């Protein structure tokens, strides 16, 4: 199985972000990956609740939803659509939507853990002012693998990843817009820890650079991490993509060498 991670610097202009994603996915698709992953809030990364709500879509309608369908079908890939804002009744969700190579929706995950923090430097984030939390642990199938879904702040809650592993996930995908200040200290450490403890391949796919008029910035460093915790592919400090092959035999050997899945007490 071959995967590709798309790293973006999304802004508040939804049409431009969609065009940028289409160009990056087309470039990555030349390597014939099975799975392509976009980052969190790839279609619109703004600042105010009004911006996020105005960018929302009621599935299966909306420019971003239709663009993801189109990309999956055009390039014959499974597209893990990072996340966009889903409007559902009177609620808004930070939602991942996954499409198969025919353009069919095969999974939808609504972010469980909302990012309400005051980070060093005086910047506050209140995702709950914009977004309602989801409630379901979600997996889907691609190229013989069971893939688990998570988004950004979820990475700090290992119980979700244990639940995904217990549902059979052998690969976990986490699109993110991880902040620069927390990312430089925690992004790699947490991503590698989640891979090691679940003994899965872990795809951590981030936004890069500043947005919100330069008031906020994302860390980037999108990575493919193997079950031993090694980084096997990474995007640099720029917009772009990275590709990697998932080594099933190596994953099986890690699980056999240290069978932590058999040793849980709690």
mmCIF file of C-alpha atoms in Angstrom, residues 2-229:
data_model
loop_
_atom_site.group_PDB
_atom_site.id
_atom_site.type_symbol
_atom_site.label_atom_id
_atom_site.label_comp_id
_atom_site.label_asym_id
_atom_site.label_seq_id
_atom_site.Cartn_x
_atom_site.Cartn_y
_atom_site.Cartn_z
ATOM 1 C CA UNK A 2 1.300 3.446 -0.946
ATOM 2 C CA UNK A 3 0.251 6.650 0.822
ATOM 3 C CA UNK A 4 0.708 10.359 0.121
ATOM 4 C CA UNK A 5 0.431 13.221 2.624
ATOM 5 C CA UNK A 6 -0.582 16.696 1.407
ATOM 6 C CA UNK A 7 0.766 19.640 3.427
ATOM 7 C CA UNK A 8 -0.994 22.970 2.808
ATOM 8 C CA UNK A 9 -1.020 26.600 3.931
ATOM 9 C CA UNK A 10 -4.763 27.180 3.747
ATOM 10 C CA UNK A 11 -6.193 30.667 4.230
ATOM 11 C CA UNK A 12 -9.677 32.175 4.376
ATOM 12 C CA UNK A 13 -10.317 32.056 0.594
ATOM 13 C CA UNK A 14 -12.140 28.746 0.115
ATOM 14 C CA UNK A 15 -12.004 28.729 -3.697
ATOM 15 C CA UNK A 16 -8.226 29.273 -3.697
ATOM 16 C CA UNK A 17 -7.731 26.554 -1.102
ATOM 17 C CA UNK A 18 -9.760 24.073 -3.156
ATOM 18 C CA UNK A 19 -7.724 24.911 -6.263
ATOM 19 C CA UNK A 20 -4.478 24.480 -4.307
ATOM 20 C CA UNK A 21 -5.602 21.102 -2.967
ATOM 21 C CA UNK A 22 -6.585 19.898 -6.428
ATOM 22 C CA UNK A 23 -3.155 20.834 -7.795
ATOM 23 C CA UNK A 24 -1.283 19.130 -4.957
ATOM 24 C CA UNK A 25 -3.385 15.965 -5.120
ATOM 25 C CA UNK A 26 -2.879 15.800 -8.895
ATOM 26 C CA UNK A 27 0.885 16.029 -8.402
ATOM 27 C CA UNK A 28 0.921 13.413 -5.645
ATOM 28 C CA UNK A 29 -1.315 11.110 -7.710
ATOM 29 C CA UNK A 30 1.411 10.763 -10.332
ATOM 30 C CA UNK A 31 3.130 8.358 -7.901
ATOM 31 C CA UNK A 32 -0.033 6.197 -7.987
ATOM 32 C CA UNK A 33 -0.783 6.105 -4.248
ATOM 33 C CA UNK A 34 -3.652 4.070 -2.850
ATOM 34 C CA UNK A 35 -4.437 6.648 -0.148
ATOM 35 C CA UNK A 36 -4.020 10.435 -0.231
ATOM 36 C CA UNK A 37 -4.551 12.529 2.909
ATOM 37 C CA UNK A 38 -5.392 16.247 3.174
ATOM 38 C CA UNK A 39 -4.813 18.310 6.363
ATOM 39 C CA UNK A 40 -7.336 19.625 8.864
ATOM 40 C CA UNK A 41 -9.479 22.564 7.674
ATOM 41 C CA UNK A 42 -7.883 22.308 4.240
ATOM 42 C CA UNK A 43 -10.758 24.150 2.508
ATOM 43 C CA UNK A 44 -10.784 27.151 4.873
ATOM 44 C CA UNK A 45 -8.507 28.032 7.750
ATOM 45 C CA UNK A 46 -9.692 31.281 9.264
ATOM 46 C CA UNK A 47 -9.985 32.959 12.622
ATOM 47 C CA UNK A 48 -13.521 33.857 13.679
ATOM 48 C CA UNK A 49 -16.501 31.570 14.310
ATOM 49 C CA UNK A 50 -18.329 33.428 11.539
ATOM 50 C CA UNK A 51 -15.660 32.498 8.991
ATOM 51 C CA UNK A 52 -15.832 28.832 9.902
ATOM 52 C CA UNK A 53 -19.631 28.768 9.923
ATOM 53 C CA UNK A 54 -19.797 30.579 6.572
ATOM 54 C CA UNK A 55 -17.470 27.953 5.071
ATOM 55 C CA UNK A 56 -19.615 25.050 6.307
ATOM 56 C CA UNK A 57 -21.318 22.532 4.048
ATOM 57 C CA UNK A 58 -24.344 20.276 4.379
ATOM 58 C CA UNK A 59 -23.183 16.926 3.015
ATOM 59 C CA UNK A 60 -23.346 15.702 0.291
ATOM 60 C CA UNK A 61 -23.589 19.244 -1.067
ATOM 61 C CA UNK A 62 -20.908 21.921 -1.060
ATOM 62 C CA UNK A 63 -17.874 22.913 -3.096
ATOM 63 C CA UNK A 64 -15.297 21.140 -0.915
ATOM 64 C CA UNK A 65 -17.315 17.926 -0.628
ATOM 65 C CA UNK A 66 -17.828 17.784 -4.396
ATOM 66 C CA UNK A 67 -14.159 18.619 -5.022
ATOM 67 C CA UNK A 68 -13.091 15.670 -2.851
ATOM 68 C CA UNK A 69 -15.435 13.344 -4.707
ATOM 69 C CA UNK A 70 -14.060 14.622 -7.988
ATOM 70 C CA UNK A 71 -10.405 14.209 -6.953
ATOM 71 C CA UNK A 72 -10.938 10.659 -5.689
ATOM 72 C CA UNK A 73 -12.694 9.578 -8.862
ATOM 73 C CA UNK A 74 -10.398 11.419 -11.282
ATOM 74 C CA UNK A 75 -7.192 10.012 -9.796
ATOM 75 C CA UNK A 76 -8.591 6.604 -8.781
ATOM 76 C CA UNK A 77 -7.501 7.037 -5.166
ATOM 77 C CA UNK A 78 -8.986 6.734 -1.723
ATOM 78 C CA UNK A 79 -9.053 10.341 -0.501
ATOM 79 C CA UNK A 80 -8.981 10.966 3.238
ATOM 80 C CA UNK A 81 -10.405 14.464 3.217
ATOM 81 C CA UNK A 82 -8.516 15.986 6.155
ATOM 82 C CA UNK A 83 -11.382 17.918 7.672
ATOM 83 C CA UNK A 84 -13.882 20.589 6.689
ATOM 84 C CA UNK A 85 -16.768 22.224 8.544
ATOM 85 C CA UNK A 86 -19.962 20.162 8.340
ATOM 86 C CA UNK A 87 -23.302 21.814 9.088
ATOM 87 C CA UNK A 88 -25.769 19.339 10.557
ATOM 88 C CA UNK A 89 -29.042 20.906 11.654
ATOM 89 C CA UNK A 90 -28.112 23.645 14.110
ATOM 90 C CA UNK A 91 -24.682 22.125 14.823
ATOM 91 C CA UNK A 92 -21.303 22.459 13.154
ATOM 92 C CA UNK A 93 -18.693 19.703 13.192
ATOM 93 C CA UNK A 94 -15.005 19.454 12.351
ATOM 94 C CA UNK A 95 -15.497 16.489 10.055
ATOM 95 C CA UNK A 96 -13.322 14.104 8.085
ATOM 96 C CA UNK A 97 -14.953 12.620 4.999
ATOM 97 C CA UNK A 98 -13.331 9.722 3.110
ATOM 98 C CA UNK A 99 -14.039 8.814 -0.524
ATOM 99 C CA UNK A 100 -13.223 5.637 -2.442
ATOM 100 C CA UNK A 101 -11.833 5.593 -6.010
ATOM 101 C CA UNK A 102 -15.385 5.697 -7.383
ATOM 102 C CA UNK A 103 -16.087 8.915 -5.495
ATOM 103 C CA UNK A 104 -18.361 7.251 -2.932
ATOM 104 C CA UNK A 105 -18.294 8.412 0.687
ATOM 105 C CA UNK A 106 -17.056 5.487 2.784
ATOM 106 C CA UNK A 107 -16.426 7.130 6.186
ATOM 107 C CA UNK A 108 -17.254 10.248 8.161
ATOM 108 C CA UNK A 109 -15.595 11.177 11.446
ATOM 109 C CA UNK A 110 -16.527 14.149 13.621
ATOM 110 C CA UNK A 111 -13.698 15.343 15.851
ATOM 111 C CA UNK A 112 -14.143 14.163 19.445
ATOM 112 C CA UNK A 113 -11.798 16.454 21.393
ATOM 113 C CA UNK A 114 -12.149 20.214 20.924
ATOM 114 C CA UNK A 115 -9.168 22.560 21.227
ATOM 115 C CA UNK A 116 -9.968 25.124 23.950
ATOM 116 C CA UNK A 117 -6.622 26.401 25.230
ATOM 117 C CA UNK A 118 -4.511 29.466 25.899
ATOM 118 C CA UNK A 119 -1.104 28.799 24.354
ATOM 119 C CA UNK A 120 2.157 30.517 25.339
ATOM 120 C CA UNK A 121 2.435 33.894 23.669
ATOM 121 C CA UNK A 122 -1.041 35.070 24.549
ATOM 122 C CA UNK A 123 -2.998 33.393 21.728
ATOM 123 C CA UNK A 124 -6.299 31.773 22.685
ATOM 124 C CA UNK A 125 -8.130 29.054 20.764
ATOM 125 C CA UNK A 126 -11.778 28.234 21.478
ATOM 126 C CA UNK A 127 -12.827 25.548 19.024
ATOM 127 C CA UNK A 128 -15.992 24.906 21.051
ATOM 128 C CA UNK A 129 -17.165 28.427 20.168
ATOM 129 C CA UNK A 130 -17.396 27.234 16.573
ATOM 130 C CA UNK A 131 -17.678 23.445 16.617
ATOM 131 C CA UNK A 132 -19.695 20.708 18.356
ATOM 132 C CA UNK A 133 -17.916 17.505 19.357
ATOM 133 C CA UNK A 134 -18.609 14.183 17.694
ATOM 134 C CA UNK A 135 -19.245 10.920 19.512
ATOM 135 C CA UNK A 136 -18.158 7.988 17.324
ATOM 136 C CA UNK A 137 -14.905 6.048 16.897
ATOM 137 C CA UNK A 138 -14.549 5.539 13.141
ATOM 138 C CA UNK A 139 -12.575 3.169 10.907
ATOM 139 C CA UNK A 140 -12.763 2.265 7.222
ATOM 140 C CA UNK A 141 -11.104 -0.139 4.784
ATOM 141 C CA UNK A 142 -8.566 0.668 2.066
ATOM 142 C CA UNK A 143 -6.271 -1.664 0.112
ATOM 143 C CA UNK A 144 -6.644 -4.462 2.643
ATOM 144 C CA UNK A 145 -6.017 -2.203 5.647
ATOM 145 C CA UNK A 146 -8.295 -1.011 8.428
ATOM 146 C CA UNK A 147 -7.705 2.710 8.858
ATOM 147 C CA UNK A 148 -8.567 4.692 11.974
ATOM 148 C CA UNK A 149 -9.662 8.342 12.006
ATOM 149 C CA UNK A 150 -8.570 11.128 14.357
ATOM 150 C CA UNK A 151 -8.087 14.913 14.058
ATOM 151 C CA UNK A 152 -5.427 17.229 15.546
ATOM 152 C CA UNK A 153 -6.091 17.730 19.298
ATOM 153 C CA UNK A 154 -7.269 14.096 19.497
ATOM 154 C CA UNK A 155 -3.556 13.167 19.473
ATOM 155 C CA UNK A 156 -3.297 14.064 23.172
ATOM 156 C CA UNK A 157 -5.865 11.429 24.216
ATOM 157 C CA UNK A 158 -4.338 7.946 23.873
ATOM 158 C CA UNK A 159 -7.576 6.203 24.818
ATOM 159 C CA UNK A 160 -8.983 7.073 21.377
ATOM 160 C CA UNK A 161 -6.067 5.368 19.653
ATOM 161 C CA UNK A 162 -6.382 2.309 21.863
ATOM 162 C CA UNK A 163 -10.061 2.161 20.820
ATOM 163 C CA UNK A 164 -9.088 2.430 17.156
ATOM 164 C CA UNK A 165 -6.516 -0.329 17.533
ATOM 165 C CA UNK A 166 -9.088 -2.484 19.323
ATOM 166 C CA UNK A 167 -11.422 -1.993 16.347
ATOM 167 C CA UNK A 168 -8.713 -3.493 14.128
ATOM 168 C CA UNK A 169 -6.965 -0.377 12.841
ATOM 169 C CA UNK A 170 -3.477 -1.138 11.503
ATOM 170 C CA UNK A 171 -2.986 2.389 10.147
ATOM 171 C CA UNK A 172 -4.153 5.618 11.813
ATOM 172 C CA UNK A 173 -4.567 8.977 10.082
ATOM 173 C CA UNK A 174 -4.483 12.297 11.926
ATOM 174 C CA UNK A 175 -4.954 15.467 9.847
ATOM 175 C CA UNK A 176 -4.091 18.594 11.829
ATOM 176 C CA UNK A 177 -3.565 22.330 11.955
ATOM 177 C CA UNK A 178 -1.192 22.021 14.918
ATOM 178 C CA UNK A 179 -0.026 25.344 16.320
ATOM 179 C CA UNK A 180 3.588 26.382 15.808
ATOM 180 C CA UNK A 181 4.215 26.997 19.512
ATOM 181 C CA UNK A 182 2.945 23.619 20.711
ATOM 182 C CA UNK A 183 4.006 21.772 17.593
ATOM 183 C CA UNK A 184 7.715 22.456 17.925
ATOM 184 C CA UNK A 185 7.739 20.630 21.281
ATOM 185 C CA UNK A 186 4.882 18.109 21.105
ATOM 186 C CA UNK A 187 3.930 17.201 17.506
ATOM 187 C CA UNK A 188 6.645 14.659 16.766
ATOM 188 C CA UNK A 189 6.775 13.273 20.312
ATOM 189 C CA UNK A 190 3.028 12.633 20.462
ATOM 190 C CA UNK A 191 2.774 11.221 16.925
ATOM 191 C CA UNK A 192 5.622 8.793 17.494
ATOM 192 C CA UNK A 193 4.165 7.770 20.862
ATOM 193 C CA UNK A 194 0.775 7.005 19.304
ATOM 194 C CA UNK A 195 2.474 4.842 16.651
ATOM 195 C CA UNK A 196 4.591 2.974 19.208
ATOM 196 C CA UNK A 197 1.798 2.251 21.669
ATOM 197 C CA UNK A 198 -0.669 1.075 19.001
ATOM 198 C CA UNK A 199 2.013 -0.620 16.851
ATOM 199 C CA UNK A 200 0.406 0.873 13.759
ATOM 200 C CA UNK A 201 1.630 3.028 10.941
ATOM 201 C CA UNK A 202 0.679 6.602 11.846
ATOM 202 C CA UNK A 203 0.065 9.360 9.302
ATOM 203 C CA UNK A 204 0.273 12.839 10.866
ATOM 204 C CA UNK A 205 -0.692 15.413 8.225
ATOM 205 C CA UNK A 206 -0.441 19.110 9.026
ATOM 206 C CA UNK A 207 -0.997 22.638 7.856
ATOM 207 C CA UNK A 208 2.151 24.790 7.555
ATOM 208 C CA UNK A 209 2.788 28.515 8.008
ATOM 209 C CA UNK A 210 0.775 31.534 9.070
ATOM 210 C CA UNK A 211 -2.915 32.342 8.612
ATOM 211 C CA UNK A 212 -5.517 34.682 10.143
ATOM 212 C CA UNK A 213 -3.597 37.695 8.865
ATOM 213 C CA UNK A 214 -0.372 36.398 10.375
ATOM 214 C CA UNK A 215 -1.783 36.189 13.908
ATOM 215 C CA UNK A 216 -1.672 32.390 13.992
ATOM 216 C CA UNK A 217 0.737 29.820 12.573
ATOM 217 C CA UNK A 218 0.844 26.050 12.058
ATOM 218 C CA UNK A 219 3.824 23.774 12.521
ATOM 219 C CA UNK A 220 3.621 21.460 9.480
ATOM 220 C CA UNK A 221 6.127 18.576 9.574
ATOM 221 C CA UNK A 222 3.695 16.053 8.071
ATOM 222 C CA UNK A 223 5.043 12.560 8.744
ATOM 223 C CA UNK A 224 4.648 8.865 8.071
ATOM 224 C CA UNK A 225 5.723 6.950 11.183
ATOM 225 C CA UNK A 226 6.243 3.193 11.337
ATOM 226 C CA UNK A 227 5.117 0.919 14.211
ATOM 227 C CA UNK A 228 8.554 1.130 15.847
ATOM 228 C CA UNK A 229 8.243 4.903 16.008
#
